[in-house]
Amino acid sequence: MMRMKTKATGLSPAVTNGESGFVGGGEPTAHDWELRPGGMLVQKRDLDTGRPPIPPPTIRVRVKYKSIYHEISINSQATFGELKKMLTGPTGLHHQDQKLLYKDKERDSKAFLDTAGVKDKSKLVLIEDPISQEKRLLEMRKNAKLEKASKSISEISLEVDRLGNQVSTFESIITKGGKVAEKDVLNLIEQLMNQLLKLDGIMADGDVKLQRKMQVRRVQKYVETLDMLKIKNAMPNTNGAQSETQNRHKHSVRKQEQQSRQRLAPIQEQQSSNSVSHLPIHQQYQHQQASGPVVVTTKWETFDSSPATLPVTSTSTSSSTANNSAPPKFPWEFFD
């Protein structure tokens, strides 16, 4: 069996010396990785050379504040604003109240250290800026005032919501014809006016001012609604008055009818008796049966044993037909 000899291929010195980001054949450090658009995690490389980017050097600068020097280690490509934030701890000075001077010239917070020529062991001077400090304090006071006003408006808004529910309840009762105590309506109006006075005492700008204006409109609308309900509540209930008047009218009509019936009852009885008395007995009996159950009494008339013969004339016949109240009389003739 023949053995094959392997020949070591020459590796680039950059790889063997660890310039590819591997330390002693290990994995690259965390800052050497980057995520490609395809989702693949690869080692960072410089766009120009194809190698990983070289981190900027760290420098130490000396900053004098009053009579004390402070040594700060910072990235050479950092800005003066970042250096101010790092000086806030040792100096106790807010970064917005600081002024950094390099070579007797004030440097802007957005300027870079390397661009301004700051190198390792460079000296800078830190002074306090009273104007910036005053502006910052005014801004803090303004923000605190706005925050307090916003909190007050939120509390007033909750109270207005509670009072608004009472207004809706009163409106529902009065609209349905009910009554509400006038004292309760006046008390609710007074509470809403107190909230309106609180809103008038709040001074605000921007969004807080808009919130205040919206709450003022709500309170004014509720007060106007209560004024209308107060007037409507004071008016008498028309439906109840009409029904009461109708009941009284019906009662009076019924009473008058009963009185008239009582007055006319004896007259009607007399008229009915007169109208029936002139009729024959059998017709009176039929009329009484039709009118209702009555007691029939027969009136008997006595005659002499030998009545006189009465002549029959036309006048008597006409008078008997004319006056039906008298019973008919017939001539009777006796035979032996």
PDB file of C-alpha atoms in Angstrom, residues 137-155 201-212:
ATOM      1  CA  LEU A 137     -33.911  76.041  36.094  1.00  0.00           C
ATOM      2  CA  LEU A 138     -36.591  78.074  34.337  1.00  0.00           C
ATOM      3  CA  GLU A 139     -37.352  75.141  32.078  1.00  0.00           C
ATOM      4  CA  MET A 140     -37.589  72.839  35.074  1.00  0.00           C
ATOM      5  CA  ARG A 141     -39.961  75.218  36.839  1.00  0.00           C
ATOM      6  CA  LYS A 142     -42.073  75.516  33.701  1.00  0.00           C
ATOM      7  CA  ASN A 143     -42.272  71.747  33.303  1.00  0.00           C
ATOM      8  CA  ALA A 144     -43.145  71.318  36.975  1.00  0.00           C
ATOM      9  CA  LYS A 145     -45.874  73.950  36.651  1.00  0.00           C
ATOM     10  CA  LEU A 146     -47.308  72.270  33.558  1.00  0.00           C
ATOM     11  CA  GLU A 147     -47.223  68.902  35.287  1.00  0.00           C
ATOM     12  CA  LYS A 148     -49.023  70.323  38.318  1.00  0.00           C
ATOM     13  CA  ALA A 149     -51.629  72.002  36.098  1.00  0.00           C
ATOM     14  CA  SER A 150     -52.191  68.795  34.163  1.00  0.00           C
ATOM     15  CA  LYS A 151     -52.681  66.894  37.420  1.00  0.00           C
ATOM     16  CA  SER A 152     -55.171  69.496  38.688  1.00  0.00           C
ATOM     17  CA  ILE A 153     -57.139  69.369  35.439  1.00  0.00           C
ATOM     18  CA  SER A 154     -57.292  65.576  35.654  1.00  0.00           C
ATOM     19  CA  GLU A 155     -58.725  65.781  39.186  1.00  0.00           C
ATOM     20  CA  GLY A 201     -57.251  79.768  38.262  1.00  0.00           C
ATOM     21  CA  ILE A 202     -55.095  77.351  36.252  1.00  0.00           C
ATOM     22  CA  MET A 203     -52.560  78.969  33.916  1.00  0.00           C
ATOM     23  CA  ALA A 204     -51.170  76.626  31.294  1.00  0.00           C
ATOM     24  CA  ASP A 205     -49.837  76.476  27.730  1.00  0.00           C
ATOM     25  CA  GLY A 206     -49.908  73.999  24.892  1.00  0.00           C
ATOM     26  CA  ASP A 207     -51.786  70.748  25.352  1.00  0.00           C
ATOM     27  CA  VAL A 208     -52.610  71.512  28.984  1.00  0.00           C
ATOM     28  CA  LYS A 209     -54.336  74.713  27.891  1.00  0.00           C
ATOM     29  CA  LEU A 210     -56.473  72.770  25.419  1.00  0.00           C
ATOM     30  CA  GLN A 211     -57.460  70.308  28.149  1.00  0.00           C
ATOM     31  CA  ARG A 212     -58.450  73.202  30.427  1.00  0.00           C
TER      32      ARG A 212
END
